[in-house]
mmCIF file with all atom_site columns, C-alpha atoms and ligand atoms in Angstrom:
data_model
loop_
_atom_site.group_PDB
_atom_site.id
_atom_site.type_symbol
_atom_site.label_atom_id
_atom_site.label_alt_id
_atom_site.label_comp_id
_atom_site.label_asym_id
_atom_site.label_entity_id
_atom_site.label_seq_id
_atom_site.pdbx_PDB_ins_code
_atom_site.Cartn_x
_atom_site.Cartn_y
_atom_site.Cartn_z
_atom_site.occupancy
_atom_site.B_iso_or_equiv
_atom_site.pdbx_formal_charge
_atom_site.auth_seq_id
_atom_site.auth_comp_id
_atom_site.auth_asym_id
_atom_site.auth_atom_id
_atom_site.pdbx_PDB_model_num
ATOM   1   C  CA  . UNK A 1 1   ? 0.000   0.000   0.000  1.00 0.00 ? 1   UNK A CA  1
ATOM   2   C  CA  . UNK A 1 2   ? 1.515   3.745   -0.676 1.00 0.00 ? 2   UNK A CA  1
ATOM   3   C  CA  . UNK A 1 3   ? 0.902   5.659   2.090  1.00 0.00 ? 3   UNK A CA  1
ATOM   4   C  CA  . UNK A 1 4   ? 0.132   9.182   1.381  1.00 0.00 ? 4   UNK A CA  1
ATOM   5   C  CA  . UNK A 1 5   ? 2.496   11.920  2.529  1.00 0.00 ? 5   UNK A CA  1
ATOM   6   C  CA  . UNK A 1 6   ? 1.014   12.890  5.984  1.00 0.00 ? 6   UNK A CA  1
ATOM   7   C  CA  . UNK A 1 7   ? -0.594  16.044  5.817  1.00 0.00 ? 7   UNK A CA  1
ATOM   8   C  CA  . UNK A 1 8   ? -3.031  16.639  8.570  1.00 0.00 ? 8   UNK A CA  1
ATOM   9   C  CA  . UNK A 1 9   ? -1.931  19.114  11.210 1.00 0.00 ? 9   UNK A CA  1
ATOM   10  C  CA  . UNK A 1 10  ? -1.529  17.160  14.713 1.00 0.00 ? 10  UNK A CA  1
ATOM   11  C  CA  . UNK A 1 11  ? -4.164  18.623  16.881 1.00 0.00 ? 11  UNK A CA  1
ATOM   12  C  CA  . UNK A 1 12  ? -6.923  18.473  14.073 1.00 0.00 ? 12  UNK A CA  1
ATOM   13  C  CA  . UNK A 1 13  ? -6.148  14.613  13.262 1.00 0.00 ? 13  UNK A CA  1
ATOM   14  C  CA  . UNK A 1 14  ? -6.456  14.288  17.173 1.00 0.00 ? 14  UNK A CA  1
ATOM   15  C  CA  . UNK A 1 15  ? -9.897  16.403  17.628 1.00 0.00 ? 15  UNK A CA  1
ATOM   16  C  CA  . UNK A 1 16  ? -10.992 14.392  14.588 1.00 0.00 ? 16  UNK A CA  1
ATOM   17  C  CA  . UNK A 1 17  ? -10.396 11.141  16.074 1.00 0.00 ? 17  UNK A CA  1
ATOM   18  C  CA  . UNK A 1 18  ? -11.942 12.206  19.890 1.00 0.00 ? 18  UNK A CA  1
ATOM   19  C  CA  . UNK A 1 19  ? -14.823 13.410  18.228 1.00 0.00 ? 19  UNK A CA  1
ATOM   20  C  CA  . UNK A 1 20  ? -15.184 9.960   16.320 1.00 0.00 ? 20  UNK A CA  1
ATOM   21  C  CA  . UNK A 1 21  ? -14.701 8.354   19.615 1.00 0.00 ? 21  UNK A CA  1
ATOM   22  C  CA  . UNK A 1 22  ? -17.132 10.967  21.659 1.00 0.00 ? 22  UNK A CA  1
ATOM   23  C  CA  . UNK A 1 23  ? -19.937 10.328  18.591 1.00 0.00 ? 23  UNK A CA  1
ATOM   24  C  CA  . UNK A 1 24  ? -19.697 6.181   18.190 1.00 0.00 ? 24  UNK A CA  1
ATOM   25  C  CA  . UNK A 1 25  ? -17.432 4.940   21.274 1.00 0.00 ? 25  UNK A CA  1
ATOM   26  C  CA  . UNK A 1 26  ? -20.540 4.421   22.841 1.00 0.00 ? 26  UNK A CA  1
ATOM   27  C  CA  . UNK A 1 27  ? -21.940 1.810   20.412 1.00 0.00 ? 27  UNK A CA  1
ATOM   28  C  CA  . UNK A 1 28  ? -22.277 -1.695  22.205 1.00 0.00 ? 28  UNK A CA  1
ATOM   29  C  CA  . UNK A 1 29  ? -20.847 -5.075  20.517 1.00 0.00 ? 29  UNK A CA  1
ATOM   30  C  CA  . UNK A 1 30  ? -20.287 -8.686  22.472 1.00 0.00 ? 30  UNK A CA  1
ATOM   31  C  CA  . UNK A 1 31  ? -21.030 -6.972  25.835 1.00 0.00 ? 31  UNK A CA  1
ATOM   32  C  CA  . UNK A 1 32  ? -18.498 -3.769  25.793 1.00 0.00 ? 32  UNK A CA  1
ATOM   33  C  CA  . UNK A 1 33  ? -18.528 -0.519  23.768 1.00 0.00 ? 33  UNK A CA  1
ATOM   34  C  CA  . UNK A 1 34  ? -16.621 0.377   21.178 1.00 0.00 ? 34  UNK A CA  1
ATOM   35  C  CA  . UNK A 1 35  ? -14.606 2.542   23.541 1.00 0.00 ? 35  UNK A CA  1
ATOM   36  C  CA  . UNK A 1 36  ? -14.003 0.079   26.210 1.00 0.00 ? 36  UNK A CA  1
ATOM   37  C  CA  . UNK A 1 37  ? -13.042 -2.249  23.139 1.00 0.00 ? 37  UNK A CA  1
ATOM   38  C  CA  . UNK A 1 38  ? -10.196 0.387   21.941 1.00 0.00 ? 38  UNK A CA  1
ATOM   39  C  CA  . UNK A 1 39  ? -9.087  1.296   25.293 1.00 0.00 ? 39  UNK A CA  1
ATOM   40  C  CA  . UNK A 1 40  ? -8.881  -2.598  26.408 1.00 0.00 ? 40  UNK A CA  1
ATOM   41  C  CA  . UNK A 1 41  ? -7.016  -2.881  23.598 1.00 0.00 ? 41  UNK A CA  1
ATOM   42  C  CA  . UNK A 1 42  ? -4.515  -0.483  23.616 1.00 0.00 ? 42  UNK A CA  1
ATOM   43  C  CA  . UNK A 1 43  ? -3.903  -1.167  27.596 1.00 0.00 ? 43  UNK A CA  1
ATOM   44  C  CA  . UNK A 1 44  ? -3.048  -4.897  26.206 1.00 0.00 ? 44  UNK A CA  1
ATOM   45  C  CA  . UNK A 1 45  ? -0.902  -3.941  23.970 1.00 0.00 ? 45  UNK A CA  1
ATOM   46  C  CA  . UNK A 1 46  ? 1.154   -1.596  26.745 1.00 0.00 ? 46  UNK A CA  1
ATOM   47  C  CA  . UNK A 1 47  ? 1.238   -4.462  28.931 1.00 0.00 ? 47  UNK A CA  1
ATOM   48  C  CA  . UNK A 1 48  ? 2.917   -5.971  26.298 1.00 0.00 ? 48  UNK A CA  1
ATOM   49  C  CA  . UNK A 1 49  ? 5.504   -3.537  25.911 1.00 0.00 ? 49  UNK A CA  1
ATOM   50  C  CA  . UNK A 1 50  ? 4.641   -2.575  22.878 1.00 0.00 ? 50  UNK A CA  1
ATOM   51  C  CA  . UNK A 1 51  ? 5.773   0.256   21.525 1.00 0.00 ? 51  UNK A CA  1
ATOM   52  C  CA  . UNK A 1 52  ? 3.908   3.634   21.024 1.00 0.00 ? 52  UNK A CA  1
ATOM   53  C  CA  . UNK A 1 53  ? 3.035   2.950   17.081 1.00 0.00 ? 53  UNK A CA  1
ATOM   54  C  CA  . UNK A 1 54  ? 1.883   -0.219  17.887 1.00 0.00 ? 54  UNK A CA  1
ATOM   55  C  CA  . UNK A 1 55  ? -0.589  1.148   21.036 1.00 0.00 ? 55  UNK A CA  1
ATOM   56  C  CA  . UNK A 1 56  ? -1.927  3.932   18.872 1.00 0.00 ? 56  UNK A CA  1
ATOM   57  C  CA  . UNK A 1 57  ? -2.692  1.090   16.093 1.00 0.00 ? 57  UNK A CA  1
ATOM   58  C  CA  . UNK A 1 58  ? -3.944  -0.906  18.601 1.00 0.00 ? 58  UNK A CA  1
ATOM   59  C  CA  . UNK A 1 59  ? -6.155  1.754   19.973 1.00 0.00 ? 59  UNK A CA  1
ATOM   60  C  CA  . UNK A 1 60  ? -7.382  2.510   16.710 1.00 0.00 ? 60  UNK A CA  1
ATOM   61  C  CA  . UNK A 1 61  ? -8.159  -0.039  15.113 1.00 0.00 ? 61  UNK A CA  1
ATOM   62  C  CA  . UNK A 1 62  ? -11.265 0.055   14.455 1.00 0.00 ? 62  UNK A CA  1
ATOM   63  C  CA  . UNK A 1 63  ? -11.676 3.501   13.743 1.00 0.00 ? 63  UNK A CA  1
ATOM   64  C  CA  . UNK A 1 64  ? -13.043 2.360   10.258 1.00 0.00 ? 64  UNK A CA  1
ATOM   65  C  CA  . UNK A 1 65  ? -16.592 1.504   11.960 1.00 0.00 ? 65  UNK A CA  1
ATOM   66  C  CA  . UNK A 1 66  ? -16.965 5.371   12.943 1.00 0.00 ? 66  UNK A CA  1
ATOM   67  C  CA  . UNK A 1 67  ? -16.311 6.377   9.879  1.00 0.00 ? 67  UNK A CA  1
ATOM   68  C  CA  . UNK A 1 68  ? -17.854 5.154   6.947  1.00 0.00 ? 68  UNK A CA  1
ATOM   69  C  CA  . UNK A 1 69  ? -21.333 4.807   8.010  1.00 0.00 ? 69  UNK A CA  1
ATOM   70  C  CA  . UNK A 1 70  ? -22.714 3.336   4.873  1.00 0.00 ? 70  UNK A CA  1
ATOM   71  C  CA  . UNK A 1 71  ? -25.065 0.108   6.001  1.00 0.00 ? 71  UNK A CA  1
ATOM   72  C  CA  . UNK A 1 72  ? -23.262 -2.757  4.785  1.00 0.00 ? 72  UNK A CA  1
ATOM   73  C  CA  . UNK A 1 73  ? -25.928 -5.661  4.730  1.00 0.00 ? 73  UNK A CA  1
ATOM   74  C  CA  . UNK A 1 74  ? -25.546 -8.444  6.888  1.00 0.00 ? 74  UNK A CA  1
ATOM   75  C  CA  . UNK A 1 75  ? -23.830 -11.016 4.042  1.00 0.00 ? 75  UNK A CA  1
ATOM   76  C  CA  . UNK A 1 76  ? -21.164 -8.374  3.110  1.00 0.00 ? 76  UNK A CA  1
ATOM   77  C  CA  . UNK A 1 77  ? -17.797 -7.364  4.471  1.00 0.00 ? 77  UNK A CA  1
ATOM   78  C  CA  . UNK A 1 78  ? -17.762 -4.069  5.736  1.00 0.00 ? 78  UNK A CA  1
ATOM   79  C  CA  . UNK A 1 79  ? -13.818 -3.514  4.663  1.00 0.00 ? 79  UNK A CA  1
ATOM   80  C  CA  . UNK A 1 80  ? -13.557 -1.325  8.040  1.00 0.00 ? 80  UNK A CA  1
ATOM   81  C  CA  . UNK A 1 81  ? -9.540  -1.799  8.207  1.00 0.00 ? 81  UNK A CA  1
ATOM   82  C  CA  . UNK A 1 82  ? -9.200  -0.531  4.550  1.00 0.00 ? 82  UNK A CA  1
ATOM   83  C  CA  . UNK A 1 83  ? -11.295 2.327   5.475  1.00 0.00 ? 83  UNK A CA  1
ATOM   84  C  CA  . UNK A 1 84  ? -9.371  3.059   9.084  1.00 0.00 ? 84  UNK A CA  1
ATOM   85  C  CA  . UNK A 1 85  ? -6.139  2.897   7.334  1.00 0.00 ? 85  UNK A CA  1
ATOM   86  C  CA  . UNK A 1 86  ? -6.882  5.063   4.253  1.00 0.00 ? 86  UNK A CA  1
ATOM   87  C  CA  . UNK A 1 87  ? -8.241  8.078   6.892  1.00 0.00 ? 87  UNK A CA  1
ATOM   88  C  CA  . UNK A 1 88  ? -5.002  7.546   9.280  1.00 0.00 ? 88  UNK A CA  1
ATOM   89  C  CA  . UNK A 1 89  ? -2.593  7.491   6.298  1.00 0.00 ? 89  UNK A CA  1
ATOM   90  C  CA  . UNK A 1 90  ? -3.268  11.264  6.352  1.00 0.00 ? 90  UNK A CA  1
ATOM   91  C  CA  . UNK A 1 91  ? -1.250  11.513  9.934  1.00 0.00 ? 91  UNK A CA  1
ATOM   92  C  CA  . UNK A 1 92  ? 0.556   8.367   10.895 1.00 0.00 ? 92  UNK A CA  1
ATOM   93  C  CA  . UNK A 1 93  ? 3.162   6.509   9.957  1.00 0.00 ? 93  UNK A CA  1
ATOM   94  C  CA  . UNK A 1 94  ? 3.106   3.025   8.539  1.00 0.00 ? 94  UNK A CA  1
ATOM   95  C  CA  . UNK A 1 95  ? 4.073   1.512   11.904 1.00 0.00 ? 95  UNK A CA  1
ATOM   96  C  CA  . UNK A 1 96  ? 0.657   2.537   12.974 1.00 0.00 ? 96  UNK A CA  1
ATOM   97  C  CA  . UNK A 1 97  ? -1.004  2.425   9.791  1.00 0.00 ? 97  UNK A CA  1
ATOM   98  C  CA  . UNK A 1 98  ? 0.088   -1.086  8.343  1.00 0.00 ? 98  UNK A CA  1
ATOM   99  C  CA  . UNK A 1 99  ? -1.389  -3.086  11.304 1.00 0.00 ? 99  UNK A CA  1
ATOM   100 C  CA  . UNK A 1 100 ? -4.297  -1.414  11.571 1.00 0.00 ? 100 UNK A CA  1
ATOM   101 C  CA  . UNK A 1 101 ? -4.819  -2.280  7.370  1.00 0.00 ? 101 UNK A CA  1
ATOM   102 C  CA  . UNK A 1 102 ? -3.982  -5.840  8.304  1.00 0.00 ? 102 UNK A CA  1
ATOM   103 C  CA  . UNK A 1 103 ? -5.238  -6.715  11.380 1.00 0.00 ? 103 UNK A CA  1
ATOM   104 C  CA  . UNK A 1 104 ? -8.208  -8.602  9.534  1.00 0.00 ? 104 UNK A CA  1
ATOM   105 C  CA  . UNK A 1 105 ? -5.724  -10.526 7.404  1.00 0.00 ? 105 UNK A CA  1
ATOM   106 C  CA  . UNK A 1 106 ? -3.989  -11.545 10.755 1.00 0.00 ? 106 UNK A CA  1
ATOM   107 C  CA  . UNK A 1 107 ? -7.222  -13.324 11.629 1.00 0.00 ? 107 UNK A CA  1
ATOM   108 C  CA  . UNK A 1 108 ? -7.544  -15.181 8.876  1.00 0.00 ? 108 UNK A CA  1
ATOM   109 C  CA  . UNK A 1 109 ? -3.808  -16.356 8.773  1.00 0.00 ? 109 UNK A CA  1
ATOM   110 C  CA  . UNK A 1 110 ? -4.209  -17.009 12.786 1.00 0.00 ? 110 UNK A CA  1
ATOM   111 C  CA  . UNK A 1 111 ? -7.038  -19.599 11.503 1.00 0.00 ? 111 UNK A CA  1
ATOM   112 C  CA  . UNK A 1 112 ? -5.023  -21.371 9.366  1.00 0.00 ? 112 UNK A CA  1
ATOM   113 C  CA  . UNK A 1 113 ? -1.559  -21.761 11.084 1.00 0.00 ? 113 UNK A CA  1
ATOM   114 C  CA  . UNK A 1 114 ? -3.020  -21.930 14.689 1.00 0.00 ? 114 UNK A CA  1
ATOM   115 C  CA  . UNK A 1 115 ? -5.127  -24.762 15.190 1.00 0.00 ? 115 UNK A CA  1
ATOM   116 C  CA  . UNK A 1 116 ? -6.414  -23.559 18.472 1.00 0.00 ? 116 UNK A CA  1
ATOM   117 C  CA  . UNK A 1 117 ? -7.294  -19.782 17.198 1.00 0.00 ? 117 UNK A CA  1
ATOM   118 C  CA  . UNK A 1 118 ? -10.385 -20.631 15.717 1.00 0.00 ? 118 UNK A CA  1
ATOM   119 C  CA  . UNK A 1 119 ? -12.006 -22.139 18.822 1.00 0.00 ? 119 UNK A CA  1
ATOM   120 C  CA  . UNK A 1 120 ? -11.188 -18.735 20.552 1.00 0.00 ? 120 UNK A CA  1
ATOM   121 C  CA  . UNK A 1 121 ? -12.885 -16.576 18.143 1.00 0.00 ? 121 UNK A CA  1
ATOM   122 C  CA  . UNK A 1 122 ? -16.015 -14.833 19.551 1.00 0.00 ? 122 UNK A CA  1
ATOM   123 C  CA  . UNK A 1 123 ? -19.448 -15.472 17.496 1.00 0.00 ? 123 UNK A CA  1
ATOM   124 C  CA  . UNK A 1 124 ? -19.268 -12.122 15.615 1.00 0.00 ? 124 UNK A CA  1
ATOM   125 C  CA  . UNK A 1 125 ? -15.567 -12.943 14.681 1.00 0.00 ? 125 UNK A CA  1
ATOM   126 C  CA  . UNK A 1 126 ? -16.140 -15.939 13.245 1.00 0.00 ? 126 UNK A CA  1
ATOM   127 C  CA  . UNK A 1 127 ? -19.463 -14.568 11.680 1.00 0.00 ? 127 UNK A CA  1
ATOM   128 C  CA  . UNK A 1 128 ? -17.082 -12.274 10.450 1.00 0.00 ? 128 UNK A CA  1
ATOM   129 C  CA  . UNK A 1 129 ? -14.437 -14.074 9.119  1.00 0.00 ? 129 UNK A CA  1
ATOM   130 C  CA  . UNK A 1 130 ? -16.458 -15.983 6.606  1.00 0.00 ? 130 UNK A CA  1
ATOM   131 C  CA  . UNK A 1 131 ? -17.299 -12.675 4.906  1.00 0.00 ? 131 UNK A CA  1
ATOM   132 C  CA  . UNK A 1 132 ? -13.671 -11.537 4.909  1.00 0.00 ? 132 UNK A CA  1
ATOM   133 C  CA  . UNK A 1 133 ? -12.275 -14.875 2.956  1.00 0.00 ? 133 UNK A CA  1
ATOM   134 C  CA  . UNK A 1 134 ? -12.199 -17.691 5.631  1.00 0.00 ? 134 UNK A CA  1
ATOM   135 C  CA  . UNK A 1 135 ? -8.612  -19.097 6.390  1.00 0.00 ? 135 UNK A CA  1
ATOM   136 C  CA  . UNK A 1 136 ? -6.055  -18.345 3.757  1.00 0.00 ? 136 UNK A CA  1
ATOM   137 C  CA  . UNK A 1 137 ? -4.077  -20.951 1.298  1.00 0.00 ? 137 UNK A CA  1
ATOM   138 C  CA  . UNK A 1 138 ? -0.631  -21.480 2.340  1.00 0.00 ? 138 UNK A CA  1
ATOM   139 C  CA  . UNK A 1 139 ? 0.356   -19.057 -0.553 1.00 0.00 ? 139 UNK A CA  1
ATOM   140 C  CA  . UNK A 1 140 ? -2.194  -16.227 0.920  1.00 0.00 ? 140 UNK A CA  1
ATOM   141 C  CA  . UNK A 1 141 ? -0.259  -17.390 4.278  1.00 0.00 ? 141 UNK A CA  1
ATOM   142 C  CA  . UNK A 1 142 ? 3.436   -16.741 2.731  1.00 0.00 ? 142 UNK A CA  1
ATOM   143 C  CA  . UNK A 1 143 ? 1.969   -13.126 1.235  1.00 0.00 ? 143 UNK A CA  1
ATOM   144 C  CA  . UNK A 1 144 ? 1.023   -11.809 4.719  1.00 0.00 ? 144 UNK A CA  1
ATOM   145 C  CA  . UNK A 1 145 ? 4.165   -13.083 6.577  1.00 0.00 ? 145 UNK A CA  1
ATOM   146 C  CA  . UNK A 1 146 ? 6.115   -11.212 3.792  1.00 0.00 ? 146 UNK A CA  1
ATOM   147 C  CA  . UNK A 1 147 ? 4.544   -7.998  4.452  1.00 0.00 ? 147 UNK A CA  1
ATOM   148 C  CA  . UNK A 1 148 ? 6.895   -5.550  6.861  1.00 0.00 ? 148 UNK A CA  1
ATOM   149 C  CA  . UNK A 1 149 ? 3.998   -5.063  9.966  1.00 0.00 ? 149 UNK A CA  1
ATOM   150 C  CA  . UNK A 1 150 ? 2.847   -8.675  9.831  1.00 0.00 ? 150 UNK A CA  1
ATOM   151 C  CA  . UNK A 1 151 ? 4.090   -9.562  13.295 1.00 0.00 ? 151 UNK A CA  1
ATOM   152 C  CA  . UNK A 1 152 ? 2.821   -6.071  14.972 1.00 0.00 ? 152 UNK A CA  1
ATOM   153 C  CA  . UNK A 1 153 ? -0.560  -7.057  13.196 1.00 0.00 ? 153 UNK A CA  1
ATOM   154 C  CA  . UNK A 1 154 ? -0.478  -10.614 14.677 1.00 0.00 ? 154 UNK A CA  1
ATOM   155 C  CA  . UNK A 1 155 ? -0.053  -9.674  18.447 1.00 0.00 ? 155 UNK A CA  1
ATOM   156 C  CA  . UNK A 1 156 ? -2.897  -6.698  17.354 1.00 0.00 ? 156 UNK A CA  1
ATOM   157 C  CA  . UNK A 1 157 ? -5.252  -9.553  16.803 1.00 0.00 ? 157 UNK A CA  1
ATOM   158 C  CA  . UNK A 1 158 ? -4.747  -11.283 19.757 1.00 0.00 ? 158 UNK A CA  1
ATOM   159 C  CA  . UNK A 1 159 ? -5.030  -8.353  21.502 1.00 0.00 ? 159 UNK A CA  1
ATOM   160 C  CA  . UNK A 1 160 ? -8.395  -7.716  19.396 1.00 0.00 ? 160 UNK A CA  1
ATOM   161 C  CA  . UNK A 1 161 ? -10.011 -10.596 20.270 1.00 0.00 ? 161 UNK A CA  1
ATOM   162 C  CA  . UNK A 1 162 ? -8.743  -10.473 24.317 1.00 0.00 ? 162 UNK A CA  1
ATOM   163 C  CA  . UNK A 1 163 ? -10.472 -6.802  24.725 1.00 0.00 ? 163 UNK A CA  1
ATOM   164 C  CA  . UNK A 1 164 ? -14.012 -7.896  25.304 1.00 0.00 ? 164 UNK A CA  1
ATOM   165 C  CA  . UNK A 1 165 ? -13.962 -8.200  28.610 1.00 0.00 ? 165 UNK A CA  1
ATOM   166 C  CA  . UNK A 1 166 ? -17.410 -6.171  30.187 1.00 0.00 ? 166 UNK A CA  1
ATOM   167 C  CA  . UNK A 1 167 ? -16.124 -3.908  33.399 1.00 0.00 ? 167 UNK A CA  1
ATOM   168 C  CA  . UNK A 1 168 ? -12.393 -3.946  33.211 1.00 0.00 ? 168 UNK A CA  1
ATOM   169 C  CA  . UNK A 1 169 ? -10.605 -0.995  34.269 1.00 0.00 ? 169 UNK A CA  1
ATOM   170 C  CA  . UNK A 1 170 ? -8.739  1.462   31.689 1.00 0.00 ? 170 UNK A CA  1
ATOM   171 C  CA  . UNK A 1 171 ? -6.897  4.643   31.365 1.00 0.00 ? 171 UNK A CA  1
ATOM   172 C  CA  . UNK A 1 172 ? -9.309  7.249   29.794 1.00 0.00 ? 172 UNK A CA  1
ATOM   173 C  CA  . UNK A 1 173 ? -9.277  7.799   26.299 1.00 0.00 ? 173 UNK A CA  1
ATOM   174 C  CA  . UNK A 1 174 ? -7.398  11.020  27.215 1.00 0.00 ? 174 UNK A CA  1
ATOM   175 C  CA  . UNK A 1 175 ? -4.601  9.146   28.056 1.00 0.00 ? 175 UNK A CA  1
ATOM   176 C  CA  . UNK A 1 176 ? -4.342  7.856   24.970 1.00 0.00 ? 176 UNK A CA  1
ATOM   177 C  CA  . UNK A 1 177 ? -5.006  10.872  22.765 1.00 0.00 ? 177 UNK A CA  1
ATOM   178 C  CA  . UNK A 1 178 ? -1.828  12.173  24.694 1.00 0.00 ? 178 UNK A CA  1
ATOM   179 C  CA  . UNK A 1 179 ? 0.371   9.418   23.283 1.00 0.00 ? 179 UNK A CA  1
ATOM   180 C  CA  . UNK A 1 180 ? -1.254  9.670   19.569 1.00 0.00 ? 180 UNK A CA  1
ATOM   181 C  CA  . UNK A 1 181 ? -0.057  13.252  19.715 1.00 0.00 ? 181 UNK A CA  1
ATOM   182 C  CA  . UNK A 1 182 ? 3.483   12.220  19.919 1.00 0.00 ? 182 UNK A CA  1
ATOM   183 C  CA  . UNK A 1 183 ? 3.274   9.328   17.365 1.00 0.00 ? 183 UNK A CA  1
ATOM   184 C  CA  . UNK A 1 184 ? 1.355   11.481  14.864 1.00 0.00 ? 184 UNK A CA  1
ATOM   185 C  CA  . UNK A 1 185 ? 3.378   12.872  11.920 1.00 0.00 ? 185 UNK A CA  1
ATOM   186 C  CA  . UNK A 1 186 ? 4.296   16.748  11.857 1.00 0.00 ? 186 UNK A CA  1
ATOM   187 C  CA  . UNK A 1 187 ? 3.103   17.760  8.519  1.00 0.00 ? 187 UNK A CA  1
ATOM   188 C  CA  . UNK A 1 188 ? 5.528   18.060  6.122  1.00 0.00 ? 188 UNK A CA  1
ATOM   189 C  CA  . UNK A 1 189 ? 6.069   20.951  3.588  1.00 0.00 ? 189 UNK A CA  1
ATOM   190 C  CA  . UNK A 1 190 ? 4.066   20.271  0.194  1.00 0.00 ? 190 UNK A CA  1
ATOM   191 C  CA  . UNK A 1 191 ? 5.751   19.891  -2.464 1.00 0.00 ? 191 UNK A CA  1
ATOM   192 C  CA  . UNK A 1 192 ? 4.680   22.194  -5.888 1.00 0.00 ? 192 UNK A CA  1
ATOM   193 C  CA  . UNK A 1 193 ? 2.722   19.247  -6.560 1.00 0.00 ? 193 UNK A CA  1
ATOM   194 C  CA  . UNK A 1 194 ? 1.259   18.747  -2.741 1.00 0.00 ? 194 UNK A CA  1
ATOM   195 C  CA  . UNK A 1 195 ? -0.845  15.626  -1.557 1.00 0.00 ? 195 UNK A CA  1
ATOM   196 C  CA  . UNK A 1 196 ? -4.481  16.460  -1.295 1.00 0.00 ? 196 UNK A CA  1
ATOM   197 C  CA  . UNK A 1 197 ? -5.684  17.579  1.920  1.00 0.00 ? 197 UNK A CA  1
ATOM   198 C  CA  . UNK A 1 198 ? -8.395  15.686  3.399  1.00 0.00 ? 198 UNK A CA  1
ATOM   199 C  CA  . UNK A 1 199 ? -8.966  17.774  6.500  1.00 0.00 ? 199 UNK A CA  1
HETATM 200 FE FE1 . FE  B 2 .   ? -11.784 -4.953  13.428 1.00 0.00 ? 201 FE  B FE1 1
HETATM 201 FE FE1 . FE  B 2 .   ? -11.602 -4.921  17.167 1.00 0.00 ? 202 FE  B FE1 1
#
């Protein structure tokens, strides 16, 4: 995937994403909200020692749900990492960016190299999963391994599927915001030719 030359100033890609959160975070799915789900998953992937790319991916991961709002019928894949890492191309890095766009890809390669990982999927995953392509050939599986985030994408999805869990405690989303400021991109100077601005 190219990634676009960031060009979004800091502090409106980070309003842009609070108000995203402050507007759908409070959606419920398989007993949390899609808050809770973010911020459980970014506190997993700090316990992890991940670093601060990684954390911001994990905490926005799903970002794609908030914004394309289209209704995508039941039998259809709603492409929500495509969409998540199109609109944070415009401010972060690949090393937040590229698991983000794969972290549904990491499912599907979990299913078919982990034997285990499919019994651990929650209903709407696995409902899921059929819609996104099932488990992948072993060729589909030697494509994703090849691809430079494919490991930070893999412990994304198993931090994905751990952050369901109704009630547990979690820095604010403030927290978080603070450390998404420091990973964003500065904007660059445009070149004569410039990369569109999508604020
Ligand atoms: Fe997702
Ligand atoms: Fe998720």
């Amino acid at each position: 995937m190219n990634h676009p030359r960031p060009n979004m100033e800091v502090p409106i890609l980070i309003e842009r994403i609070a108000c995203l959160f402050l507007e759908h975070g409070g959606e419920r799915s398989e007993g949390v909200t899609s808050l809770e789900h973010a911020l459980q998953c970014a506190q997993l992937a700090e316990w992890a020692h991940a670093g601060p790319e990684l954390v911001a991916a994990a905490l926005l991961h799903d970002i794609g749900h908030f914004i394309d709002r289209t209704p995508v019928p039941e039998h259809l894949d709603d492409a929500h990492e495509r969409c998540a890492a199109s609109f944070l191309a415009h401010g972060f890095s690949a090393a937040v960016v590229e698991p983000v766009r794969l972290h549904v890809q990491a499912k599907r390669y979990l299913v078919s190299t982990d034997r285990r990982y499919a019994g651990t999927l929650s209903p709407a995953s696995a409902h899921s999963l059929a819609l996104q392509g099932g488990s992948m050939s072993p060729a589909e599986c030697r494509v994703f391994e090849a691809q430079p985030h494919a490991q930070d994408a893999l412990r994304l999805r198993r931090w994905d599927d751990a952050a369901k869990q109704p009630l547990r405690r979690t820095p604010p989303l403030e927290y978080y915001l603070s450390l998404l400021a420091e990973v964003a991109a500065p904007r660059l100077e445009r070149t004569a030719l410039g990369a569109p601005d999508v604020s």
